[in-house]
Structures are given as C-alpha cells and as structure tokens.
Short mmCIF file of C-alpha atoms in Angstrom, two decimals:
data_model
loop_
_atom_site.label_atom_id
_atom_site.label_comp_id
_atom_site.label_asym_id
_atom_site.label_seq_id
_atom_site.Cartn_x
_atom_site.Cartn_y
_atom_site.Cartn_z
CA MET A 1 30.49 90.06 21.30
CA ASN A 2 28.46 86.98 22.43
CA ARG A 3 29.73 85.66 25.78
CA ARG A 4 29.94 82.14 24.19
CA THR A 5 32.73 83.00 21.79
CA THR A 6 36.10 81.11 21.54
CA ALA A 7 37.67 84.28 22.93
CA LEU A 8 35.53 84.07 25.98
CA MET A 9 36.50 80.37 26.53
CA ALA A 10 40.16 81.54 26.42
CA ALA A 11 39.47 84.12 29.11
CA ALA A 12 37.66 81.45 31.40
CA VAL A 13 40.77 79.17 31.06
CA LEU A 14 43.08 82.03 31.87
CA GLY A 15 40.94 82.84 34.79
CA SER A 16 41.09 79.12 36.02
CA VAL A 17 44.87 79.49 36.42
CA ALA A 18 44.11 81.87 39.21
CA LEU A 19 42.50 79.13 41.13
CA VAL A 20 45.57 77.19 41.68
CA SER A 21 47.36 79.85 43.55
CA GLY A 22 47.16 79.09 47.21
CA CYS A 23 48.97 79.84 50.36
CA SER A 24 50.34 78.25 53.38
CA ASP A 25 47.50 79.08 55.59
CA GLU A 26 44.65 78.36 53.17
CA GLY A 27 41.72 77.12 54.96
CA LYS A 28 42.61 78.64 58.32
CA PRO A 29 40.05 80.87 59.95
CA VAL A 30 40.43 84.61 59.17
CA SER A 31 38.68 87.62 60.59
CA PHE A 32 37.99 91.15 58.97
CA ASP A 33 37.10 92.67 62.54
CA ASP A 34 38.97 95.85 63.26
CA PRO A 35 39.32 95.84 67.18
CA GLY A 36 39.48 99.52 67.20
CA ALA A 37 36.53 100.25 65.08
CA SER A 38 33.86 100.34 67.90
CA SER A 39 36.18 101.01 70.89
CA THR A 40 37.67 104.37 70.19
CA PRO A 41 35.55 107.10 71.69
CA ALA A 42 34.69 110.23 69.75
CA PRO A 43 36.91 113.13 70.92
CA LYS A 44 35.06 115.62 73.17
CA GLY A 45 35.93 119.30 73.99
CA SER A 46 36.57 120.44 77.47
CA GLY A 47 34.98 123.22 79.49
CA GLY A 48 31.49 122.91 77.71
CA THR A 49 32.50 124.77 74.41
CA GLY A 50 35.78 122.91 73.61
CA SER A 51 38.82 124.21 71.84
CA GLY A 52 38.81 124.95 68.12
CA GLN A 53 40.82 121.74 67.39
CA ASP A 54 38.16 119.73 69.31
CA LYS A 55 35.34 121.30 67.47
CA GLY A 56 37.10 120.55 64.21
CA GLN A 57 37.58 117.02 65.28
CA ASN A 58 33.97 116.81 66.27
CA LYS A 59 32.90 117.98 62.98
CA LYS A 60 35.00 115.41 61.26
CA THR A 61 33.65 112.67 63.56
CA SER A 62 30.03 113.91 62.84
CA GLU A 63 30.79 113.59 59.08
CA VAL A 64 32.03 110.14 59.29
CA ALA A 65 29.21 108.88 61.40
CA SER A 66 26.59 110.49 59.04
CA LYS A 67 28.03 108.54 56.10
CA THR A 68 29.27 105.27 57.63
CA LEU A 69 27.20 102.06 58.11
CA LEU A 70 28.69 100.02 60.83
CA PRO A 71 28.37 96.16 60.44
CA THR A 72 24.99 95.07 61.00
CA GLY A 73 25.59 91.40 61.71
CA PRO A 74 25.23 88.47 61.87
CA LYS A 75 28.99 87.89 61.18
CA ALA A 76 30.18 85.28 58.61
CA GLN A 77 32.66 82.78 59.33
CA PHE A 78 35.56 83.12 56.92
CA THR A 79 38.55 81.00 56.01
CA THR A 80 41.87 82.03 54.21
CA GLN A 81 41.89 81.52 50.50
CA ASN A 82 45.02 83.50 49.70
CA THR A 83 47.49 85.72 51.29
CA LEU A 84 48.88 88.78 49.49
CA GLU A 85 52.47 89.96 49.92
CA ASP A 86 51.38 92.75 52.25
CA GLY A 87 49.74 90.11 54.74
CA THR A 88 46.27 90.94 53.82
CA LYS A 89 43.79 87.95 53.38
CA ILE A 90 41.33 86.92 50.71
CA GLY A 91 38.75 85.03 52.62
CA VAL A 92 35.94 82.77 51.46
CA THR A 93 32.60 81.81 53.06
CA THR A 94 29.30 80.24 51.92
CA LEU A 95 26.31 82.56 51.88
CA HIS A 96 22.78 81.36 52.19
CA GLY A 97 20.78 84.02 50.33
CA LYS A 98 17.77 84.89 52.32
CA LYS A 99 16.02 86.84 49.59
CA SER A 100 17.08 84.78 46.50
CA GLY A 101 17.08 81.34 48.28
CA PHE A 102 20.45 80.60 46.41
CA THR A 103 23.44 79.43 48.23
CA GLY A 104 26.95 80.07 46.96
CA LYS A 105 30.50 80.96 47.74
CA VAL A 106 31.55 84.58 48.23
CA TRP A 107 35.31 85.68 48.48
CA VAL A 108 36.33 88.83 50.11
CA TRP A 109 39.28 91.05 50.59
CA ALA A 110 39.89 94.29 52.66
CA PRO A 111 42.82 96.56 52.05
CA LYS A 112 45.46 97.48 54.64
CA GLN A 113 43.74 100.88 55.14
CA TYR A 114 40.71 99.03 56.57
CA PHE A 115 42.61 98.17 59.60
CA ASP A 116 44.38 101.54 59.95
CA PRO A 117 43.42 103.25 63.11
CA LYS A 118 42.73 106.56 61.50
CA TYR A 119 40.03 104.94 59.39
CA ALA A 120 38.58 102.92 62.24
CA GLN A 121 35.34 104.89 62.28
CA SER A 122 34.93 105.07 58.60
CA GLY A 123 33.03 103.15 55.90
CA PHE A 124 34.96 101.81 52.87
CA PRO A 125 33.80 101.67 49.25
CA VAL A 126 32.76 98.30 47.99
CA LEU A 127 33.69 96.87 44.58
CA ILE A 128 31.70 93.82 43.46
CA ALA A 129 34.11 91.89 41.11
CA LEU A 130 32.56 89.47 38.64
CA PRO A 131 34.46 87.09 36.38
CA GLY A 132 34.00 86.28 32.78
CA GLY A 133 32.89 82.71 31.65
CA ASN A 134 30.47 80.72 33.83
CA GLY A 135 31.92 82.09 37.01
CA TYR A 136 31.02 78.80 38.82
CA PRO A 137 31.98 77.07 41.08
CA LYS A 138 34.62 79.92 41.65
CA ASN A 139 35.19 83.46 40.84
CA TYR A 140 38.60 83.71 39.34
CA TRP A 141 39.33 87.15 40.82
CA MET A 142 39.99 85.44 44.16
CA GLY A 143 43.31 84.21 42.81
CA THR A 144 46.42 86.25 43.25
CA ASP A 145 47.96 85.78 39.74
CA LEU A 146 45.61 88.26 38.10
CA LYS A 147 46.78 90.82 40.84
CA LEU A 148 43.48 92.58 41.20
CA GLN A 149 43.88 93.24 44.93
CA SER A 150 47.61 93.98 44.87
CA SER A 151 46.91 96.41 42.00
CA ILE A 152 44.30 98.22 43.97
CA THR A 153 46.90 98.30 46.75
CA GLU A 154 49.48 100.05 44.47
CA TRP A 155 46.99 102.25 42.67
CA SER A 156 45.59 103.60 46.11
CA LYS A 157 49.09 104.47 47.19
CA ALA A 158 49.52 106.28 43.95
CA GLY A 159 46.25 108.23 44.18
CA LYS A 160 44.69 106.27 41.21
CA SER A 161 42.19 104.28 43.22
CA VAL A 162 40.02 104.41 46.37
CA PRO A 163 40.91 101.45 48.71
CA PHE A 164 38.11 99.16 47.98
CA VAL A 165 36.76 96.32 49.91
CA VAL A 166 36.49 93.72 47.16
CA VAL A 167 33.68 91.18 47.05
CA MET A 168 33.84 88.32 44.62
CA PRO A 169 30.60 86.26 44.60
CA VAL A 170 29.83 83.31 42.29
CA LEU A 171 28.27 84.50 38.98
CA ASN A 172 26.06 81.68 38.12
CA PRO A 173 24.35 78.74 39.98
CA ASP A 174 25.86 76.13 37.67
CA ALA A 175 28.39 75.77 34.59
CA LYS A 176 25.72 74.76 32.22
CA TYR A 177 23.98 78.14 31.44
CA TYR A 178 24.39 81.93 31.76
CA TYR A 179 21.80 83.45 33.94
CA ASP A 180 22.46 87.12 33.04
CA GLY A 181 22.56 88.09 36.68
CA SER A 182 18.81 88.14 36.58
CA ASP A 183 15.61 86.69 38.11
CA ILE A 184 14.67 84.41 35.10
CA PRO A 185 11.19 82.92 35.76
CA GLY A 186 11.55 79.42 36.98
CA GLN A 187 15.31 79.73 37.45
CA PRO A 188 17.50 80.62 40.64
CA LYS A 189 17.12 84.39 41.34
CA MET A 190 20.61 85.46 40.44
CA GLY A 191 19.46 89.01 40.13
CA THR A 192 18.23 89.00 43.66
CA TRP A 193 21.39 87.23 44.74
CA MET A 194 23.70 89.92 43.22
CA THR A 195 21.75 93.10 44.03
CA GLU A 196 20.33 92.27 47.30
CA ASP A 197 21.70 89.10 49.11
CA VAL A 198 25.39 89.92 48.34
CA PRO A 199 25.14 93.65 49.60
CA ASP A 200 23.30 92.73 52.54
CA PHE A 201 26.19 90.17 53.35
CA VAL A 202 28.88 92.86 52.97
CA LYS A 203 26.91 95.29 55.18
CA ALA A 204 26.48 92.70 57.79
CA ASN A 205 30.35 92.15 57.95
CA PHE A 206 31.95 95.30 56.95
CA ARG A 207 31.93 99.12 57.63
CA THR A 208 30.39 100.40 54.46
CA PHE A 209 28.81 103.75 53.41
CA LYS A 210 25.08 104.41 53.55
CA SER A 211 24.99 106.12 50.22
CA ARG A 212 25.07 104.43 46.83
CA ASP A 213 28.34 106.64 46.30
CA GLY A 214 30.22 103.81 47.98
CA TRP A 215 29.01 101.01 45.84
CA ALA A 216 30.31 99.81 42.47
CA PHE A 217 30.57 96.75 40.17
CA MET A 218 33.47 95.72 37.94
CA GLY A 219 33.21 92.60 35.65
CA SER A 220 34.74 90.99 32.55
CA SER A 221 32.69 89.71 29.73
CA SER A 222 29.61 88.01 31.02
CA GLY A 223 30.40 89.46 34.42
CA GLY A 224 30.76 93.00 32.72
CA PHE A 225 27.21 92.55 31.44
CA VAL A 226 25.92 91.56 34.96
CA GLY A 227 27.58 94.55 36.54
CA LEU A 228 26.35 96.93 33.82
CA LYS A 229 22.75 95.79 34.03
CA SER A 230 22.90 95.71 37.97
CA VAL A 231 23.90 99.22 38.10
CA LEU A 232 21.38 100.39 35.38
CA LYS A 233 18.62 98.42 37.16
CA ARG A 234 19.37 99.47 40.79
CA PRO A 235 20.76 103.03 40.36
CA ASP A 236 19.36 103.82 43.92
CA GLN A 237 21.96 101.42 45.29
CA PHE A 238 24.78 101.40 42.93
CA LYS A 239 26.72 104.26 41.47
CA ALA A 240 29.26 103.02 39.06
CA VAL A 241 30.61 100.13 36.99
CA ILE A 242 33.71 98.95 35.15
CA ALA A 243 32.40 96.69 32.28
CA SER A 244 35.06 95.07 30.38
CA GLY A 245 34.46 93.46 27.02
CA PRO A 246 30.77 93.26 27.90
CA ASP A 247 27.62 92.37 25.91
CA THR A 248 24.96 95.14 26.18
CA VAL A 249 21.87 92.91 25.68
CA PRO A 250 20.79 89.84 27.53
CA ASP A 251 21.26 86.66 25.78
CA SER A 252 20.72 83.75 28.16
CA PRO A 253 18.83 80.88 26.29
CA LEU A 254 16.77 80.58 29.58
CA TRP A 255 14.93 83.89 28.56
CA ALA A 256 12.93 81.90 25.88
CA GLY A 257 9.17 82.64 26.50
CA HIS A 258 9.82 85.38 28.90
CA GLU A 259 10.28 88.46 26.62
CA ALA A 260 8.80 91.14 29.02
CA GLU A 261 11.09 89.85 31.75
CA LYS A 262 14.09 89.92 29.55
CA GLN A 263 13.46 93.44 28.44
CA ALA A 264 13.24 94.50 32.06
CA ASN A 265 16.92 93.32 32.32
CA ASN A 266 18.04 94.70 29.11
CA PRO A 267 20.77 97.48 29.64
CA GLU A 268 19.77 99.47 26.55
CA LYS A 269 16.15 99.61 27.86
CA LEU A 270 17.27 100.40 31.31
CA ALA A 271 19.69 103.21 30.18
CA GLN A 272 16.90 104.81 28.11
CA ASP A 273 14.67 104.76 31.00
CA LEU A 274 17.18 106.56 33.17
CA ILE A 275 17.53 109.11 30.41
CA ASP A 276 13.88 109.58 30.27
CA LYS A 277 13.60 110.00 33.93
CA LYS A 278 16.55 112.23 34.14
CA GLY A 279 18.36 110.17 36.71
CA PRO A 280 19.62 109.35 38.98
CA GLU A 281 23.18 109.66 37.49
CA VAL A 282 25.23 106.62 36.95
CA ASP A 283 28.91 106.35 35.90
CA LEU A 284 29.67 103.59 33.36
CA ALA A 285 33.27 102.78 32.51
CA PHE A 286 33.83 100.62 29.57
CA GLN A 287 36.97 98.72 28.51
CA ILE A 288 37.83 96.91 25.32
CA GLY A 289 41.03 95.62 23.66
CA THR A 290 41.90 96.38 20.07
CA LYS A 291 42.37 92.68 19.40
CA GLU A 292 38.88 91.65 20.54
CA GLY A 293 35.45 91.92 18.82
CA GLY A 294 32.58 94.18 19.61
CA MET A 295 34.12 97.73 19.35
CA ALA A 296 31.26 98.78 17.01
CA SER A 297 28.55 97.66 19.08
CA LEU A 298 30.10 99.13 22.26
CA ASN A 299 30.58 102.33 20.54
CA GLY A 300 27.06 102.24 19.47
CA PHE A 301 25.75 101.77 22.81
CA ILE A 302 27.87 104.76 24.18
CA ALA A 303 26.74 106.97 21.37
CA LYS A 304 23.09 106.31 21.91
CA TYR A 305 22.85 106.03 25.64
CA GLY A 306 25.80 107.80 26.97
CA LYS A 307 23.96 111.11 27.74
CA GLY A 308 21.95 112.93 30.33
CA PRO A 309 22.37 111.03 33.60
CA VAL A 310 24.19 108.15 31.91
CA LYS A 311 27.95 109.18 32.09
CA THR A 312 30.43 107.05 30.22
CA HIS A 313 34.03 106.51 29.84
CA LEU A 314 35.82 104.33 27.34
CA GLN A 315 39.15 102.80 27.75
CA VAL A 316 40.55 101.29 24.54
CA ILE A 317 43.39 99.11 25.43
CA GLN A 318 45.98 98.83 22.66
CA GLY A 319 46.92 95.34 21.73
CA GLY A 320 44.40 93.99 24.32
CA LYS A 321 42.50 90.77 24.09
CA HIS A 322 39.36 89.44 25.55
CA ASN A 323 41.00 88.47 29.03
CA ALA A 324 41.43 89.59 32.55
CA HIS A 325 45.02 90.51 32.30
CA THR A 326 44.08 93.02 29.49
CA TYR A 327 41.38 94.50 31.69
CA ILE A 328 43.69 94.88 34.72
CA LYS A 329 46.06 96.90 32.46
CA GLY A 330 43.17 99.13 31.27
CA MET A 331 42.22 99.86 34.85
CA GLY A 332 45.75 100.83 35.78
CA ASP A 333 45.94 103.05 32.41
CA GLY A 334 43.05 105.29 33.70
CA THR A 335 39.73 103.47 34.26
CA MET A 336 40.18 102.79 37.87
CA GLN A 337 41.25 106.47 38.55
CA TRP A 338 38.14 107.72 36.56
CA ILE A 339 35.85 105.42 38.47
CA SER A 340 37.28 106.24 41.83
CA SER A 341 36.86 109.96 41.24
CA LYS A 342 33.14 109.27 41.17
CA LEU A 343 32.95 107.44 44.50
CA GLN A 344 33.09 108.07 48.16
CA ALA A 345 36.66 107.51 49.67
CA PRO A 346 37.27 106.43 53.17
CA ILE A 347 37.32 109.32 55.78
CA PRO A 348 40.34 109.68 58.12
CA SER A 349 39.70 110.74 61.62
CA SER A 350 42.43 113.28 61.58
#
C-alpha cells in the first residue's frame, strides 16, 4: 500500500477540493479564548465545613484541576479559515517551531462544548488530524466539505465521540518528498515538529489534559503512517491513533544511507519494543476500504503486533476506497466511538 500509488494521488486530489471551501469572514481575526475559563471562582462551602453539595462540588473542582492544563501561552494570532453551520470557526496561524526549527501553517477547531460555561475549567482531548498525499502547503482536513469537524459535532451529541479540539498541521515541508513525520538526518525535523512543537503550541493556546489520555492522532494514508508511528514512538505523550489506509513501514527515499535512524522510526520495530517492555498501553484503530489495496499487509501487522500493550481495532469499510470520504464513514460506523472510549472526556463542573 505504498503512499505513492495512483489511489493516493486520487485521495490527494479529492482532498484538494476541500481547500476551495471558504466563508464570508475568511481572513478575519478569530479567538479561541473562553472569557469564563479563568474568571469563575471555585465554589466554596460556608461555615468552615460546607454543605454536602459544596463538598461534592469541591471534589469535582479538585478532579478537574488535577487533570487540566490551562493555556501556558504565549497566545498565537489566528485568522478565520472556515465557519461551520453551528458558528464555530476553523482558524489558521503560522507556527515557528522552536524545537524543530521548522515553520509551517497549523489549522485548529474547537467544538461548541469548549465555550460552554460548565466546561470552563476543564481540559479537552486533542486530535491531531493529518492528511494523505504530501499534506503541503495545506492540510485538507481544514476544509468543510469532508465534514470532519461537523461530524465530530454530531457524533459527540450522539455519544459516539468525545468533543475534540482538532489540530491540523502541515504534514511535510514541501511537495517534493515524503518525510515520514521523522527527523531524517540532514532534513527538516518533521518528527520533532509533529510530536513536540505542535503539542507545545496546542498547550500554549488551549485547555488540554496533562495526561496522554487526552492526546490522539488520526490520519489518512501518508498521514496515517505518521500518526501511527508518532503514537508508537512517543507512547508517553500520545495514547491513541486512527490510522486509515496506512503504510506500516517507513519508505521515504530520504532514508537512503540512514538505516539505523529509519528503523528507529519503523512502526513494526516500535510496536515490538512496546510489547517487549510490556507497555505503556496504546490504542491503535485501523481503517481500510474493501476497494483499496493493502488488506493483507495490514492484517499481518495486526496479527503480529496487536498483543500485550498494543491494543488494536480494525474497521473494514464495505465498498470503501483510498480516500478521505471513505475514512469519515468508517469513523462514524464505529472507529470514533472505539477510540473515544479510550480517551479522557471533558469534565463538567456540575
């Protein structure tokens, strides 16, 4: 299921359609600040001991505070890319990665629950969404026609998904090569960008969770490989991934002459290392359509490495092809509910 197949090019073209969907306020400043997040005081009891209700509320407040990481700053400046039907915005900014040295665009979306006063003190789970194809200069999940964000809205209402903050960074530094989301010697440090700079940026601007239980990837094809590899390489930081139509071994031509570094970014080796070390546990959700190639290799990966701390789920999408619309359908059919059950949901104040 090489990421340079004709099917992948079709997926990239499909994704590019998402880039044309704009909105009337595109380019206008947008803020993801919640005015009530830091101004609402924690409820206190009266008379020293407090009522039973106050004690219960204080316990809830303590739980929220212990799990939540408030925005650390500095705040980024966002402009509107798209507006959903419910009024929520997809914003975009340019991130200068302090650790990788790479500079690229990042698109973000926060669900309506993020601005609900009852979640004003709570962190939110983060989904880093990666496209197929080159994923440069744009990430096609920032469009509205693929309906990733609006689907998460509907799934969360139906109890099939946690309400994620969705983060959509560029996948590669150019459209010429695949960099496998890795620090290939002599090349831009895309592994550091994806697993350190992007999460640091999210923590600077959004209420998140301190635990890895609030952090996941999802990606299609080449983005599915990067999400899979990132979770297996950094299980201390990420808990889960939805990898749709992915390769399971690195295959960038830029690895030539760097076999040791290549193997250090090989999901097969990384999964075996986790099994040998007996953890930490990771949750890997795979998706594949019946009309795309790679079923045998994906089943082989799951059979060999889906054991011990490596928990797996496979969603076979009937009639599905190697494209984003197929993978959205699979998420709605069960993948998103499975992955959400493994992650930390926002905690209401009452």
